[in-house]
mmCIF file of C-alpha atoms in Angstrom:
data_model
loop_
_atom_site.group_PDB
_atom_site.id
_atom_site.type_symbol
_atom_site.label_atom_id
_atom_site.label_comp_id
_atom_site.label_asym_id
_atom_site.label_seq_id
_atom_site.Cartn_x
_atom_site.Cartn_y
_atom_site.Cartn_z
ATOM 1 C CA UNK T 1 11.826 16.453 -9.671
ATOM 2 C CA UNK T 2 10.572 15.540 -13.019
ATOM 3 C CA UNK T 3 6.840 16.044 -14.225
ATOM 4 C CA UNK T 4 5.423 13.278 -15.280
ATOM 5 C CA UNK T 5 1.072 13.617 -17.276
ATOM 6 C CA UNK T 6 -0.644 10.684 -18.047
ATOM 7 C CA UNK T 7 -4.284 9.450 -17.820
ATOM 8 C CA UNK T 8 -4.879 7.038 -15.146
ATOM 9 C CA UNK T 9 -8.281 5.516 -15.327
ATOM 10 C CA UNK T 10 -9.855 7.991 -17.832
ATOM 11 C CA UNK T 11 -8.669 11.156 -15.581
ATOM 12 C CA UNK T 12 -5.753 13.108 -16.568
ATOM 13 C CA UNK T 13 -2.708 13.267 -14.068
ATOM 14 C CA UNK T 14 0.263 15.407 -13.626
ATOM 15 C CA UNK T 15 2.544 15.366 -10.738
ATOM 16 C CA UNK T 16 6.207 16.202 -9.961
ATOM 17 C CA UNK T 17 8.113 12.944 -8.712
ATOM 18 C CA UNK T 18 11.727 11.948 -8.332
ATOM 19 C CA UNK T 19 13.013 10.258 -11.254
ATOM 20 C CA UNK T 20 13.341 6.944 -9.286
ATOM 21 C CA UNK T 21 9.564 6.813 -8.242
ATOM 22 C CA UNK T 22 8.297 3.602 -9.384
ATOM 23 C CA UNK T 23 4.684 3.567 -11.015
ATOM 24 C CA UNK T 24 3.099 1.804 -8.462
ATOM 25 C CA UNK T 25 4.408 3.930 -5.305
ATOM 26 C CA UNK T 26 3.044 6.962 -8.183
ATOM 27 C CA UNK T 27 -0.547 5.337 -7.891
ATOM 28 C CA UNK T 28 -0.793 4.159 -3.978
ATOM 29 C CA UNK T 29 0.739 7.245 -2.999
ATOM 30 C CA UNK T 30 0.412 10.081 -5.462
ATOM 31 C CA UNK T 31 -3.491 9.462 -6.517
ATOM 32 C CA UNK T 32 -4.073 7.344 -3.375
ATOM 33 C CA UNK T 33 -5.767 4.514 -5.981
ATOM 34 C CA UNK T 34 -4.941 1.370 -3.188
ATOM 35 C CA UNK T 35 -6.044 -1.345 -5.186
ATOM 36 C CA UNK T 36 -2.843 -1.693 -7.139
ATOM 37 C CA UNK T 37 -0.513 -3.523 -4.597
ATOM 38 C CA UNK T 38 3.333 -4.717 -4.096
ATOM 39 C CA UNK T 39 2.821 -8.118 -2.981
ATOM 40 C CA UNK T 40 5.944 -9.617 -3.441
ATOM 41 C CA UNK T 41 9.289 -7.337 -4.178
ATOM 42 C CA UNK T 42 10.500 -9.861 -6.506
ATOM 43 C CA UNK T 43 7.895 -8.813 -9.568
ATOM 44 C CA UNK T 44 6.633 -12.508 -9.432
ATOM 45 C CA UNK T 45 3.263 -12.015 -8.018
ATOM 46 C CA UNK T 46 1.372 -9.842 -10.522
ATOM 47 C CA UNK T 47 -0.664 -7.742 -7.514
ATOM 48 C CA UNK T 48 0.816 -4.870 -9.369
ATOM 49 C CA UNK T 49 -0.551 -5.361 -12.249
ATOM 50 C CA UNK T 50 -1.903 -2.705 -14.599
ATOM 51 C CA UNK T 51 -3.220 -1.844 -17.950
ATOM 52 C CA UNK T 52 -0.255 0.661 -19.831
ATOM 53 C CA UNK T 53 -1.854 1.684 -23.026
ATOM 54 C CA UNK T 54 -4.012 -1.932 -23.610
ATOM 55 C CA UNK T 55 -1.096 -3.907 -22.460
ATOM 56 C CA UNK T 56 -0.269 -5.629 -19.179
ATOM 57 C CA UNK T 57 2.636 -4.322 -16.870
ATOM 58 C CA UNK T 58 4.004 -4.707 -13.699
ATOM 59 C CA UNK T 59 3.844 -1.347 -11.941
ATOM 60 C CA UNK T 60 6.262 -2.405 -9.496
ATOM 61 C CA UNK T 61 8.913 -2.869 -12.185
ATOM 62 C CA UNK T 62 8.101 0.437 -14.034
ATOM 63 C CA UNK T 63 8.871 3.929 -13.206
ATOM 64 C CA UNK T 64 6.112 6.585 -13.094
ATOM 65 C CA UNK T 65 8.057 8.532 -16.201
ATOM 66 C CA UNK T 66 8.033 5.850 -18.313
ATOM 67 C CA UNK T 67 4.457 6.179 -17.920
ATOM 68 C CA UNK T 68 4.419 9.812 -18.796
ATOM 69 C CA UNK T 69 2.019 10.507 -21.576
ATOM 70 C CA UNK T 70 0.313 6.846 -21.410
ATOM 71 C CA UNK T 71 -3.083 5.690 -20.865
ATOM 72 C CA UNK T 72 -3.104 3.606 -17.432
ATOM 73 C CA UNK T 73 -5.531 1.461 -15.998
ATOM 74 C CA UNK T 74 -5.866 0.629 -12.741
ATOM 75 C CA UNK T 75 -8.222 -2.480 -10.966
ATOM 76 C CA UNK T 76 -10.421 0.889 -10.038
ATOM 77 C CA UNK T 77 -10.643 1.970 -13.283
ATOM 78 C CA UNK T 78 -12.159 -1.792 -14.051
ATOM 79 C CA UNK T 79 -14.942 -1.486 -11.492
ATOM 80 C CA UNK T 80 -18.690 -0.780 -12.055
ATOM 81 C CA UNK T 81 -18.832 1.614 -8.866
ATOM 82 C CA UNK T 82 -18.371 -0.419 -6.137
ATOM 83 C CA UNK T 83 -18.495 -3.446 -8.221
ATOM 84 C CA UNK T 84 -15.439 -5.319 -9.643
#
């Protein structure tokens, strides 16, 4: 297991994962933030889409440590409240 700390939609995160955990199965299923999706298992679609420090990534492409220490943003983190 490796630790990985980063800030995911202005809250500060730390979590042990396996090294191979991708950043997107990190946010579904570590912080349970749903609104980041894999929609196509080819990297094509953009559903997994999120903000790594200011710039656009695929999540599904990236693994949750080579997030570790970076400011993420996730379509939740975008919303007004219930409002996107």
């Amino acid at each position: 297991m490796t630790t990985v700390t980063m800030t995911v939609n202005g809250k500060s995160v730390t979590a042990d994962v396996e090294p191979n955990t991708l950043l997107v199965q990190f946010i579904r299923e570590h912080l349970r933030l749903t609104g980041t999706h894999v929609g196509c298992d080819t990297s094509q679609c953009g559903a997994c889409t999120v903000h790594v420090n200011g710039s656009s990534a695929k999540s599904c492409t990236m693994l949750a440590v080579q997030a570790d220490g970076a400011d993420v943003t996730t379509i939740e983190g975008l919303a007004n409240g219930d409002q996107l």
